[in-house]
PDB file of C-alpha atoms in Angstrom:
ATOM      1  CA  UNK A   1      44.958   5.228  13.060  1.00 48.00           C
ATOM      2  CA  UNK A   2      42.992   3.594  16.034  1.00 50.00           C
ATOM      3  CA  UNK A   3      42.453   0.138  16.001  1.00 48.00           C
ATOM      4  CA  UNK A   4      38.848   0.668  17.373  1.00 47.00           C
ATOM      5  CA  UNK A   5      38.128   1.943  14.147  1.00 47.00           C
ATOM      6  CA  UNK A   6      38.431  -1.044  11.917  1.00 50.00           C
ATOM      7  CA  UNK A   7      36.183  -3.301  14.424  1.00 50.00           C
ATOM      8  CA  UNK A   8      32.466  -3.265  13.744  1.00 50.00           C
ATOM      9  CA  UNK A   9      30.016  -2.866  16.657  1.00 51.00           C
ATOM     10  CA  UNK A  10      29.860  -6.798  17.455  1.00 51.00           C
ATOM     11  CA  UNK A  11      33.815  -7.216  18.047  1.00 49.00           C
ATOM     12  CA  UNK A  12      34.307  -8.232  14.458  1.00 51.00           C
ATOM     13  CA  UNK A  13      36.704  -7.002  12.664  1.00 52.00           C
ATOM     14  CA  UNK A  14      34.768  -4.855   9.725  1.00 54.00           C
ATOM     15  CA  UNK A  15      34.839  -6.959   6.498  1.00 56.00           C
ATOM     16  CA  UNK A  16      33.479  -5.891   2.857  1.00 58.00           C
ATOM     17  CA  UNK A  17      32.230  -8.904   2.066  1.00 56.00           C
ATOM     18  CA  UNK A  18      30.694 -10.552   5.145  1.00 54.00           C
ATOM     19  CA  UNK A  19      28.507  -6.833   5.142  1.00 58.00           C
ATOM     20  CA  UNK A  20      27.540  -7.533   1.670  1.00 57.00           C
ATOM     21  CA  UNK A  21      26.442 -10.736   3.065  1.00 60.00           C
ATOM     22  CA  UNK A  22      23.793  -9.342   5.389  1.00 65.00           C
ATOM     23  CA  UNK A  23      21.980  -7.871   2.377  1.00 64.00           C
ATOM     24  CA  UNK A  24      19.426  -9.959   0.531  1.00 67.00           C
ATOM     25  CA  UNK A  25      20.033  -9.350  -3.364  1.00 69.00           C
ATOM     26  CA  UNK A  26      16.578  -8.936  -5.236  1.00 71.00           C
ATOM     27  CA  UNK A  27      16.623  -8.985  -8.831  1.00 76.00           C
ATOM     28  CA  UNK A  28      14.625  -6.133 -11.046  1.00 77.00           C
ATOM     29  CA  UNK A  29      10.972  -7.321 -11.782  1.00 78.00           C
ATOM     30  CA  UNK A  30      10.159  -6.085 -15.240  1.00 80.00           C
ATOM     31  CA  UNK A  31       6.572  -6.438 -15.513  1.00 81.00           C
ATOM     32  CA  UNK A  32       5.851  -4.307 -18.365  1.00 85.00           C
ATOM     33  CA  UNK A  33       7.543  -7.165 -20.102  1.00 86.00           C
ATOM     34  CA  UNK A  34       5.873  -9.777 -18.798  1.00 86.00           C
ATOM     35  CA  UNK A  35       2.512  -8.562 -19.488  1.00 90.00           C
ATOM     36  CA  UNK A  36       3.539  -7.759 -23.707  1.00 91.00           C
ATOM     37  CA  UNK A  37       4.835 -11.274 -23.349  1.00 90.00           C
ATOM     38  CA  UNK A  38       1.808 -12.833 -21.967  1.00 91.00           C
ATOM     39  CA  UNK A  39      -0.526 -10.356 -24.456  1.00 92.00           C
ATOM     40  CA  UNK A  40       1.594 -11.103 -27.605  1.00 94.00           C
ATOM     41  CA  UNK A  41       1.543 -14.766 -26.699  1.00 94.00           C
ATOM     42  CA  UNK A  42      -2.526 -14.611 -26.011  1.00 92.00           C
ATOM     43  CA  UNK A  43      -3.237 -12.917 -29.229  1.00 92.00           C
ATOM     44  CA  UNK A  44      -0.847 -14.833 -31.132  1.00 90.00           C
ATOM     45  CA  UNK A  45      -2.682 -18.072 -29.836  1.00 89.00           C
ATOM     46  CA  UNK A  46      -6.221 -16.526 -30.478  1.00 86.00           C
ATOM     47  CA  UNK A  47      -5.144 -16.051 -34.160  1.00 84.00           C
ATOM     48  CA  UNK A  48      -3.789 -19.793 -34.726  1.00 82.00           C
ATOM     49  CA  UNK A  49      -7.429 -20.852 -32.716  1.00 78.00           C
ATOM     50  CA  UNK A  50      -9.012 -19.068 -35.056  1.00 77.00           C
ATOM     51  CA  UNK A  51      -7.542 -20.048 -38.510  1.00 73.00           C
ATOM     52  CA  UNK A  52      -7.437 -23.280 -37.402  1.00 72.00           C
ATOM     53  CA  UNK A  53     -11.522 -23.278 -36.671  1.00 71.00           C
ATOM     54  CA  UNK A  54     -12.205 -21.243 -40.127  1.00 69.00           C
ATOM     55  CA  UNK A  55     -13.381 -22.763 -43.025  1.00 77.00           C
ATOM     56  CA  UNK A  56      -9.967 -23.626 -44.332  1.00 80.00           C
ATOM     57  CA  UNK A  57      -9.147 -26.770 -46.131  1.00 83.00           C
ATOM     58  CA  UNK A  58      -5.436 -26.831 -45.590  1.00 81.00           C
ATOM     59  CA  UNK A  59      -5.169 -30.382 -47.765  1.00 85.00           C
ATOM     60  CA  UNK A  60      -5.625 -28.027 -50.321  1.00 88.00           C
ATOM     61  CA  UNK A  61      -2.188 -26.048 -49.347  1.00 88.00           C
ATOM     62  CA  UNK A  62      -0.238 -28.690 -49.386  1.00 88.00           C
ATOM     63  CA  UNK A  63      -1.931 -30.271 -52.496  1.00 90.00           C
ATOM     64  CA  UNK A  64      -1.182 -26.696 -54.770  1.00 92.00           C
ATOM     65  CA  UNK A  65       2.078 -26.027 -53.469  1.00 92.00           C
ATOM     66  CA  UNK A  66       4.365 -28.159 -55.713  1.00 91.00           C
ATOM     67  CA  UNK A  67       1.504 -27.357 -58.774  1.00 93.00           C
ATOM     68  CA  UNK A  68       2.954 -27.066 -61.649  1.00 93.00           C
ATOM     69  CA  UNK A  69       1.453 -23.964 -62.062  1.00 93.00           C
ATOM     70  CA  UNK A  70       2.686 -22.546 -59.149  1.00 95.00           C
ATOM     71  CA  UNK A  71       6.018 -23.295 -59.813  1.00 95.00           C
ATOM     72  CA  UNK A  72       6.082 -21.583 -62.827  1.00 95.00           C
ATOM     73  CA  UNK A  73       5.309 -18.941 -61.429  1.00 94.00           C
ATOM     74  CA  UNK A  74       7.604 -18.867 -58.685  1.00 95.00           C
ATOM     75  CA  UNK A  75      10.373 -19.456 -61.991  1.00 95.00           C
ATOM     76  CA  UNK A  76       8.552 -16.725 -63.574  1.00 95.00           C
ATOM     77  CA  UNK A  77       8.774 -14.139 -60.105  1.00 95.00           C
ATOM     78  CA  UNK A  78      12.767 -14.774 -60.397  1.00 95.00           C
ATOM     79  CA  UNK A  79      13.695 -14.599 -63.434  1.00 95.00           C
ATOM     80  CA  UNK A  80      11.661 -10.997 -63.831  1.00 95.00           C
ATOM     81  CA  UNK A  81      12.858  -9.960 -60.476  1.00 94.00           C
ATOM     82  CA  UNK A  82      16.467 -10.691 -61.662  1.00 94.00           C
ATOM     83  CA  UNK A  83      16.236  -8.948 -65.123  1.00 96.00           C
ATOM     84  CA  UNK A  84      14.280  -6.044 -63.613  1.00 95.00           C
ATOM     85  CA  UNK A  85      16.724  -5.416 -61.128  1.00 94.00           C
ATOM     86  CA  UNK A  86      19.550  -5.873 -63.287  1.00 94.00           C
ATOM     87  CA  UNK A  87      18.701  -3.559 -65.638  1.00 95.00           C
ATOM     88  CA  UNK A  88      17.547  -1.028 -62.845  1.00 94.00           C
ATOM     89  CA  UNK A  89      20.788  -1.478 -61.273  1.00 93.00           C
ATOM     90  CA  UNK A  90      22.059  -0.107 -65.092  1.00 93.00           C
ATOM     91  CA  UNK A  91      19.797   2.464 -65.544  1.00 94.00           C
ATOM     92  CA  UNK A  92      20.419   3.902 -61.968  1.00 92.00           C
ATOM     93  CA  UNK A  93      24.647   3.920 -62.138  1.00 90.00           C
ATOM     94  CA  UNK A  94      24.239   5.761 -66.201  1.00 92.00           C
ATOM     95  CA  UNK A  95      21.304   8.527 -63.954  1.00 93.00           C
ATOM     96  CA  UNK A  96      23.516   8.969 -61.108  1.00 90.00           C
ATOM     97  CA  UNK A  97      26.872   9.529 -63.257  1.00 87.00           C
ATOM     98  CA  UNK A  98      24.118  11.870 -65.408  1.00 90.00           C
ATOM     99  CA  UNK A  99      23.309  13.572 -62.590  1.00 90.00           C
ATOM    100  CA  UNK A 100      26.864  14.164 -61.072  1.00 84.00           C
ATOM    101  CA  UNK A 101      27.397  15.360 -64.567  1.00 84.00           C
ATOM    102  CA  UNK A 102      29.023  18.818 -65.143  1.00 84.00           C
ATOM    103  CA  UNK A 103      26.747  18.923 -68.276  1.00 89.00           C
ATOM    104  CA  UNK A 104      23.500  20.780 -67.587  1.00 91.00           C
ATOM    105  CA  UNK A 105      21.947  18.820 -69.970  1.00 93.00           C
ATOM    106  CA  UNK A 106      22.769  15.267 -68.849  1.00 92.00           C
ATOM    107  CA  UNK A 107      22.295  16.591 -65.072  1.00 92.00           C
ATOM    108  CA  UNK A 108      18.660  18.034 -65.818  1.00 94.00           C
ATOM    109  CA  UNK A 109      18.041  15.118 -67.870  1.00 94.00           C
ATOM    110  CA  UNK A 110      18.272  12.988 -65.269  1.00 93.00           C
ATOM    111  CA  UNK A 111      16.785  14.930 -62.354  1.00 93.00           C
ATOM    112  CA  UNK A 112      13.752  14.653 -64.997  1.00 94.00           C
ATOM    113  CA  UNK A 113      14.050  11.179 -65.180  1.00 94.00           C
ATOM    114  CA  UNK A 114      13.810  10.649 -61.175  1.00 93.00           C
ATOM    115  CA  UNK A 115      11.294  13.115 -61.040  1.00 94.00           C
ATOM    116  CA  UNK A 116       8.824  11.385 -63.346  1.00 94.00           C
ATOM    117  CA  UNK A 117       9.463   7.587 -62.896  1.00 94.00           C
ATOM    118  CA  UNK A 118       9.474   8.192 -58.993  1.00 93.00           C
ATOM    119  CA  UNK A 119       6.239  10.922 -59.110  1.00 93.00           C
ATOM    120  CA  UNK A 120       4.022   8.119 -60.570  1.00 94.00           C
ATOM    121  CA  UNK A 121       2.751   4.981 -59.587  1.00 95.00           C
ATOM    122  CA  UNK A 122       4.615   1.262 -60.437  1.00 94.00           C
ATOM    123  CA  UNK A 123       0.842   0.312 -61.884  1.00 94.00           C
ATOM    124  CA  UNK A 124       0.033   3.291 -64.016  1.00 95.00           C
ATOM    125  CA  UNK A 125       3.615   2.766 -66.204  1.00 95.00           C
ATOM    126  CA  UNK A 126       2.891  -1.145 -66.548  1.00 95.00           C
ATOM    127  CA  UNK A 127      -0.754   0.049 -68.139  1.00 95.00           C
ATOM    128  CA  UNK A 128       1.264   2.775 -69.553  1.00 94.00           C
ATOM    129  CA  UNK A 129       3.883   0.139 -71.144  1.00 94.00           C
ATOM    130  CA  UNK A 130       1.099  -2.180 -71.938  1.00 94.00           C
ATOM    131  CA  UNK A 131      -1.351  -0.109 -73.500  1.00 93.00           C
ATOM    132  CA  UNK A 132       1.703   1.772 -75.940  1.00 91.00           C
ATOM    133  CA  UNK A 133      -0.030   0.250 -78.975  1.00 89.00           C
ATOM    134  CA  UNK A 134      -2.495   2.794 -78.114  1.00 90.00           C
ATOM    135  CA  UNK A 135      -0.160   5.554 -78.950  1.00 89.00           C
ATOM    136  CA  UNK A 136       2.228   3.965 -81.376  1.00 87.00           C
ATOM    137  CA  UNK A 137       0.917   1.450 -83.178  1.00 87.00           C
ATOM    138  CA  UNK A 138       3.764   0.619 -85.366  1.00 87.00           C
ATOM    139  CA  UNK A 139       7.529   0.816 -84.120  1.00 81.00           C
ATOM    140  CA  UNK A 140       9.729   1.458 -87.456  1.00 79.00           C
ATOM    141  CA  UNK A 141      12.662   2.994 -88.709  1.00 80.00           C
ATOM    142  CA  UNK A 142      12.308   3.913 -92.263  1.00 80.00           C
ATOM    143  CA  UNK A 143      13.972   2.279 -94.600  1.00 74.00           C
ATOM    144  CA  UNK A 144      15.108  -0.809 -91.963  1.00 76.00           C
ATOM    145  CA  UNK A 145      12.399  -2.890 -90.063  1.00 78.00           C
ATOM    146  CA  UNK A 146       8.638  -1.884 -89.303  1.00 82.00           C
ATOM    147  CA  UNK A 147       6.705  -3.997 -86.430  1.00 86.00           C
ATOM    148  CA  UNK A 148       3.391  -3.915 -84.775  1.00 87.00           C
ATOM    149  CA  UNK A 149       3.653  -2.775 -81.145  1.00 86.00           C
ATOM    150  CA  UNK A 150       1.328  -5.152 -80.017  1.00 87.00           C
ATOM    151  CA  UNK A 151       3.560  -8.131 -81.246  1.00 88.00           C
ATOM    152  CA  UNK A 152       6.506  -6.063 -79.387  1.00 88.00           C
ATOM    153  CA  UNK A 153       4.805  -4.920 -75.987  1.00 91.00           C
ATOM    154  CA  UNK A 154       4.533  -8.616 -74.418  1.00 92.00           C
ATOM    155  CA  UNK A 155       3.048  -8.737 -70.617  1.00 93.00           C
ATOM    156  CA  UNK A 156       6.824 -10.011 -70.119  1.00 95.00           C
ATOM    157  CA  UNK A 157       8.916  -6.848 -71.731  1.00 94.00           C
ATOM    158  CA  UNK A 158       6.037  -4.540 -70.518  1.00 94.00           C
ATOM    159  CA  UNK A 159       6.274  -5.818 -66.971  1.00 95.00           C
ATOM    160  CA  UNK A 160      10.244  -5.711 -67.695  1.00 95.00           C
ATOM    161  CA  UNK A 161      10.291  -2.287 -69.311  1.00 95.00           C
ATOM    162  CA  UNK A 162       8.010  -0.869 -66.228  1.00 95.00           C
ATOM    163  CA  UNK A 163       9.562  -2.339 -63.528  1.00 96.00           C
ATOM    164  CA  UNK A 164      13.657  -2.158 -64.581  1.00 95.00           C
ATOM    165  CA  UNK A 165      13.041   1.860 -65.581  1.00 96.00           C
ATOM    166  CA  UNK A 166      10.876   2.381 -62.269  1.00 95.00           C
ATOM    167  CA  UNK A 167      13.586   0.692 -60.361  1.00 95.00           C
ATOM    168  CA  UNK A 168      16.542   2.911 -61.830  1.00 94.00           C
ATOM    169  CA  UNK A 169      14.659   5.990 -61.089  1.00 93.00           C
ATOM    170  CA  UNK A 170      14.858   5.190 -57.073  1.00 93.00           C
ATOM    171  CA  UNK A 171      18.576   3.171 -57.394  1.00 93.00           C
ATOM    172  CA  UNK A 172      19.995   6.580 -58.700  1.00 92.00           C
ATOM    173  CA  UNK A 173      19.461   8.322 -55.331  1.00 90.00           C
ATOM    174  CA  UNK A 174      21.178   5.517 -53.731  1.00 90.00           C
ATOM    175  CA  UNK A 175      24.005   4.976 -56.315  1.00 88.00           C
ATOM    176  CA  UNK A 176      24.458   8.740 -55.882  1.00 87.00           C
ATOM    177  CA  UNK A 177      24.495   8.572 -52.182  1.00 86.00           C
ATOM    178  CA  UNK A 178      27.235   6.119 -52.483  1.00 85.00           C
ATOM    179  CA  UNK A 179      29.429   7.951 -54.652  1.00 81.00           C
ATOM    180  CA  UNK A 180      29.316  11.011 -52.709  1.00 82.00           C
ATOM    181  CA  UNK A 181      30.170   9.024 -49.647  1.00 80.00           C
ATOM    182  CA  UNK A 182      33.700   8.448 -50.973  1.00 79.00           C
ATOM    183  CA  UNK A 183      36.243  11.026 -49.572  1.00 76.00           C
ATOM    184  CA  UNK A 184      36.782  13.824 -52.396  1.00 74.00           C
ATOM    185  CA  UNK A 185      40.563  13.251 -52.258  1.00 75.00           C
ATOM    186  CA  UNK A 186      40.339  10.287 -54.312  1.00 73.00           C
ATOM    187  CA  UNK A 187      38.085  11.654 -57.040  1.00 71.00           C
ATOM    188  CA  UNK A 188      41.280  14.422 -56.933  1.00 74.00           C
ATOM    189  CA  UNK A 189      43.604  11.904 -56.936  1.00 78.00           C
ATOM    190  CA  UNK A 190      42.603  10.002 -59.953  1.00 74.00           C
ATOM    191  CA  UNK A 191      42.695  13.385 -61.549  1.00 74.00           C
ATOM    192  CA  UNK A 192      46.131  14.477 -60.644  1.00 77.00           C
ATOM    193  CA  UNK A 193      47.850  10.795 -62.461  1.00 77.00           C
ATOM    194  CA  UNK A 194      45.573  12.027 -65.837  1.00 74.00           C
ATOM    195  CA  UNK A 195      42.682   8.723 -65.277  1.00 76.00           C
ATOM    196  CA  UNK A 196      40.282   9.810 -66.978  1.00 74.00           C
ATOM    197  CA  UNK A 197      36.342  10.364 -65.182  1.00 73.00           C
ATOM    198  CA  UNK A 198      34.531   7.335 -66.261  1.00 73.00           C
ATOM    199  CA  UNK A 199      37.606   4.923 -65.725  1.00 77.00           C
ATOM    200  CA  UNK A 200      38.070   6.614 -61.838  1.00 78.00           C
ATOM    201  CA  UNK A 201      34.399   5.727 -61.504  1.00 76.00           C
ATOM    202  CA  UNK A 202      34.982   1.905 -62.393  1.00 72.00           C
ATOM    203  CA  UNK A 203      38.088   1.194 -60.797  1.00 77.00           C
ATOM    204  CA  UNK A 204      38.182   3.567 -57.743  1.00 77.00           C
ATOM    205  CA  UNK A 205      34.839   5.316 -57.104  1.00 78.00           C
ATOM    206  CA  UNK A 206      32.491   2.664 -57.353  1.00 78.00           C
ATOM    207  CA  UNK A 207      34.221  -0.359 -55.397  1.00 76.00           C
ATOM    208  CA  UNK A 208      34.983   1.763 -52.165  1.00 78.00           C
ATOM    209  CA  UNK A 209      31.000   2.855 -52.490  1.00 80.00           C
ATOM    210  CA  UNK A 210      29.984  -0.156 -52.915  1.00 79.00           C
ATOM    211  CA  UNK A 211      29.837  -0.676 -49.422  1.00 79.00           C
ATOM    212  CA  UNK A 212      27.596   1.886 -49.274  1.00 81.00           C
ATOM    213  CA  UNK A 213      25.016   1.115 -51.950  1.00 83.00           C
ATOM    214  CA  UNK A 214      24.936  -2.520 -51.627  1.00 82.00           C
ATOM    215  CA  UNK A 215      22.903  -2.590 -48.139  1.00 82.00           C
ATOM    216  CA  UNK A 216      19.973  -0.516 -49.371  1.00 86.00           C
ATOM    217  CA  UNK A 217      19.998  -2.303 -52.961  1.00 87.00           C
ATOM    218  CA  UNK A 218      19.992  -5.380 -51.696  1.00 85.00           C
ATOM    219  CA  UNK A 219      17.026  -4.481 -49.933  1.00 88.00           C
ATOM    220  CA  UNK A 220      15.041  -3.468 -52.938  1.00 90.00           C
ATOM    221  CA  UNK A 221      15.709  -6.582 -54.989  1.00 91.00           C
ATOM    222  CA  UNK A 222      14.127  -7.980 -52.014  1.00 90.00           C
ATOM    223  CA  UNK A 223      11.090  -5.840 -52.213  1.00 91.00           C
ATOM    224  CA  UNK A 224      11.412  -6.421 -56.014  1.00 93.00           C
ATOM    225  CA  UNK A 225      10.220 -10.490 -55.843  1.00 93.00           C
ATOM    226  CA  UNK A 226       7.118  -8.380 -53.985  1.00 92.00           C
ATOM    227  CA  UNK A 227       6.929  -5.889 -56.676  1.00 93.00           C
ATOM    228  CA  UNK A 228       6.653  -8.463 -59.615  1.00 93.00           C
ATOM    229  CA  UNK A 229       2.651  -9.091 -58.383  1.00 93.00           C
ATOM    230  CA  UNK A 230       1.846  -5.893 -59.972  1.00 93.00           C
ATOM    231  CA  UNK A 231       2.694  -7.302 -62.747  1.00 93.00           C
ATOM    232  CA  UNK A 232      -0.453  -9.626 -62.174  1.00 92.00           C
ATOM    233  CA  UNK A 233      -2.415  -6.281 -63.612  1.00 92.00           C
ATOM    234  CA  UNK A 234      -1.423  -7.033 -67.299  1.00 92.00           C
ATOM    235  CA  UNK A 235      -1.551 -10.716 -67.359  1.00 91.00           C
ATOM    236  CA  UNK A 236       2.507 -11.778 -66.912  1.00 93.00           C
ATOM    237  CA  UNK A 237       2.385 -15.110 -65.220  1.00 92.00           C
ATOM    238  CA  UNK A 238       4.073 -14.655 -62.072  1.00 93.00           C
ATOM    239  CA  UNK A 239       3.350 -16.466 -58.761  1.00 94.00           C
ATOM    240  CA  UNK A 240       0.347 -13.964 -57.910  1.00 94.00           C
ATOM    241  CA  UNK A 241      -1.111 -14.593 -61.512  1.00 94.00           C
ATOM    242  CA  UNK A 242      -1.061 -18.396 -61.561  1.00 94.00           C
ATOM    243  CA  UNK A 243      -2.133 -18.242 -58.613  1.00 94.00           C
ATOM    244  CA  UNK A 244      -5.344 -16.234 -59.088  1.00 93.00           C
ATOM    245  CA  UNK A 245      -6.148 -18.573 -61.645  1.00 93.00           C
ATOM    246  CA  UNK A 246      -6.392 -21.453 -59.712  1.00 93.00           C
ATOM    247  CA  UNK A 247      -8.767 -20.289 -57.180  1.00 91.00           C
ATOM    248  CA  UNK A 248     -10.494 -18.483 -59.970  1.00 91.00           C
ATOM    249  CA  UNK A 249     -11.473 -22.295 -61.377  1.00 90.00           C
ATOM    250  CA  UNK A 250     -11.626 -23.934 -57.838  1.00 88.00           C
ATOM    251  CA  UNK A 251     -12.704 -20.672 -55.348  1.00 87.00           C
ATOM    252  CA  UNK A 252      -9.884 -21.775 -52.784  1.00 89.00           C
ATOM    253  CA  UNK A 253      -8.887 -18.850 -52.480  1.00 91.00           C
ATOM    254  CA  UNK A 254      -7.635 -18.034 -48.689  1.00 90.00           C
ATOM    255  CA  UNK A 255      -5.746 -21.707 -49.474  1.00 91.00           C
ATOM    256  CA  UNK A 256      -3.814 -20.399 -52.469  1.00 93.00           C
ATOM    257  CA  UNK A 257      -3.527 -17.356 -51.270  1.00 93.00           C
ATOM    258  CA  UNK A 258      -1.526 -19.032 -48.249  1.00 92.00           C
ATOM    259  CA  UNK A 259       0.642 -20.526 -51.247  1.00 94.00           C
ATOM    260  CA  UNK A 260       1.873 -17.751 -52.518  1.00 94.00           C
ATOM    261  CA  UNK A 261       2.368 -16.137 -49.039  1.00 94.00           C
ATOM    262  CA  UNK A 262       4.611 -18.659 -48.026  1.00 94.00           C
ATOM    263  CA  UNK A 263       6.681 -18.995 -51.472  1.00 95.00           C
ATOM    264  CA  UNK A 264       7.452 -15.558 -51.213  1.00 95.00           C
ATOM    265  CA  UNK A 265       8.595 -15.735 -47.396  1.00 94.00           C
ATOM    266  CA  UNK A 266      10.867 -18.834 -48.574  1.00 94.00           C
ATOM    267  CA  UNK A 267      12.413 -16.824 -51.654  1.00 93.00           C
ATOM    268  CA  UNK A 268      12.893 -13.377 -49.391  1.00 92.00           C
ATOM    269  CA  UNK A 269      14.351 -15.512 -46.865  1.00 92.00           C
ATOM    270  CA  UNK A 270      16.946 -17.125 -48.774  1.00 91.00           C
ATOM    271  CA  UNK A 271      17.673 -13.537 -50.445  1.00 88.00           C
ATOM    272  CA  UNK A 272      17.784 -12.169 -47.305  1.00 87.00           C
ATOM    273  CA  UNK A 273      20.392 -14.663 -46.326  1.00 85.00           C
ATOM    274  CA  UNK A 274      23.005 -13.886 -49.684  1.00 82.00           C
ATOM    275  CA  UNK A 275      22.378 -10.194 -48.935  1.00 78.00           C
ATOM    276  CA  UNK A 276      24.146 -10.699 -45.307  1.00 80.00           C
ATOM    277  CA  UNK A 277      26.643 -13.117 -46.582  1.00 80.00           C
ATOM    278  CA  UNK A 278      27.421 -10.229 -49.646  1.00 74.00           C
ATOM    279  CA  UNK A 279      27.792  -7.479 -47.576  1.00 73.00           C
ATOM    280  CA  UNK A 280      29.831  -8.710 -45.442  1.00 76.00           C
ATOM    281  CA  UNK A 281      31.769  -9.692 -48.072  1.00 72.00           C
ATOM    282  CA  UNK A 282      32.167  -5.674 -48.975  1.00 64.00           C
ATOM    283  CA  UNK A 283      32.655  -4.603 -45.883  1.00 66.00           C
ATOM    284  CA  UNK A 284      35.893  -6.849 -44.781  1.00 63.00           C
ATOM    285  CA  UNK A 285      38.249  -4.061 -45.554  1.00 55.00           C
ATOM    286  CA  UNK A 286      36.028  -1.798 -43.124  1.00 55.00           C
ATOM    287  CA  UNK A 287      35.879  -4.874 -40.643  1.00 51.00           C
ATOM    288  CA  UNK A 288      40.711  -4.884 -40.959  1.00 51.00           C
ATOM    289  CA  UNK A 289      40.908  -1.448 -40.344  1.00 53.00           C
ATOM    290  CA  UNK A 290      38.333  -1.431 -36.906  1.00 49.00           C
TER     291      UNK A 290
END
């Protein structure tokens, strides 16, 4: 090769680097990003401005937060939300097991159960649930115990009763999804060492789905401490309820609204934080074999 080749134009022997040099490096301007920062940040500074110039006693925020009413309430939101979601939890595993059922009856039985409890509204069944006196107003079995409804059908096990049945109906779909997302070979392999159906479900079915259903659960227990203000609609004291009674007697209501918003960011925050921490709790044996 000719030594001429490797020298540049000025006698200098051609260099990578030193070329690279001669080029002035100008970084990409995004400005379609700047100007949804500098909107976002204007808007979001026109909405403080104008909170903070409304007719807003904020005292009273701070004064109501810690009320005892309010925090019976909050108490109140949990302890539904819990039980509701429990028993959902229940009632969706026993539909989805139904459903998955090689007995026509169980199967349509609980494609009918879906199909109602998910085709109506969360509100109507509460009035439904309240109102049962309506229909039946005695709950008996001959011969053993007899009982008003109305002494039975509480706001508290109406609100429980609507929510924890509503909640199954849409927990089925995802329990279902779950099971079907384990490999069929170990459904056959159960089979083949004689473990009978509903054992294979508990001890090798359901934990390998787990990781499936937990995610999407966990997200509707979430929206469940949301939920329980419907419950508001047939008097159950939860956070929303108390809290409507307040400004009711004082007409604060934008600052007790503003109560209740922020107790339910605090309580879905903290969920949201045990969701992460349980998943990935579920998902370590996914995490080994990456």
């Amino acid at each position: 090769m000719n030594s001429s080749q490797n020298v540049n134009e000025t006698g200098r022997a051609a260099d990578p680097a030193y070329d690279l040099k001669r080029y002035q490096m100008v970084p990409k301007r995004y400005y379609g990003r700047i100007t949804a920062t500098v909107v976002i940040i204007l808007l979001l500074g026109s909405l403080v401005h104008a909170f903070s110039q409304g007719k807003i006693e904020w005292s009273y925020v701070g004064q109501f937060f810690t009320a005892r009413a309010i925090l019976d309430g909050v108490v109140n939101t949990l302890v539904m939300s819990i039980l509701a979601m429990a028993l959902g939890i229940f009632f969706g595993v026993v539909a989805a097991i139904m459903y998955m059922s090689p007995n026509p009856v169980l199967h349509y039985l609980s494609v009918g159960y879906a199909w109602v409890f998910r085709g109506t509204p969360l509100i109507l069944q509460l009035l439904l649930w309240f109102n049962l006196a309506l229909v039946f107003p005695v709950i008996a079995i001959p011969g053993v115990f007899s009982v008003e409804t109305v002494n039975v059908m509480t706001p508290f096990v109406a609100a429980l009763l609507g929510l924890s049945i509503n909640q199954g109906a849409y927990t089925s779909e995802v329990v279902r999804a779950g099971l079907l997302s384990v490999d069929t070979g170990q459904y056959e392999a159960a089979k083949s060492i004689g473990m009978p159906r509903l054992q294979a479900l508990q001890r090798i079915i359901l934990p390998q789905a787990m990781r499936v259903i937990l995610p999407p659960v966990g997200n509707e227990f979430i929206s469940m401490i949301k939920t329980t203000s419907l419950a508001s609609m047939i008097q159950y004291s939860e956070l929303l309820y108390n809290t409507q009674n307040i400004y009711y007697a004082n007409a604060r209501v934008m600052e007790l609204l503003f109560v209740a918003g922020i107790w339910y960011l605090i309580i879905v925050t903290v969920l949201s934080f045990g969701q992460s921490r349980l998943e990935r709790y579920f998902s370590r044996g996914q995490r080994r074999r990456n």
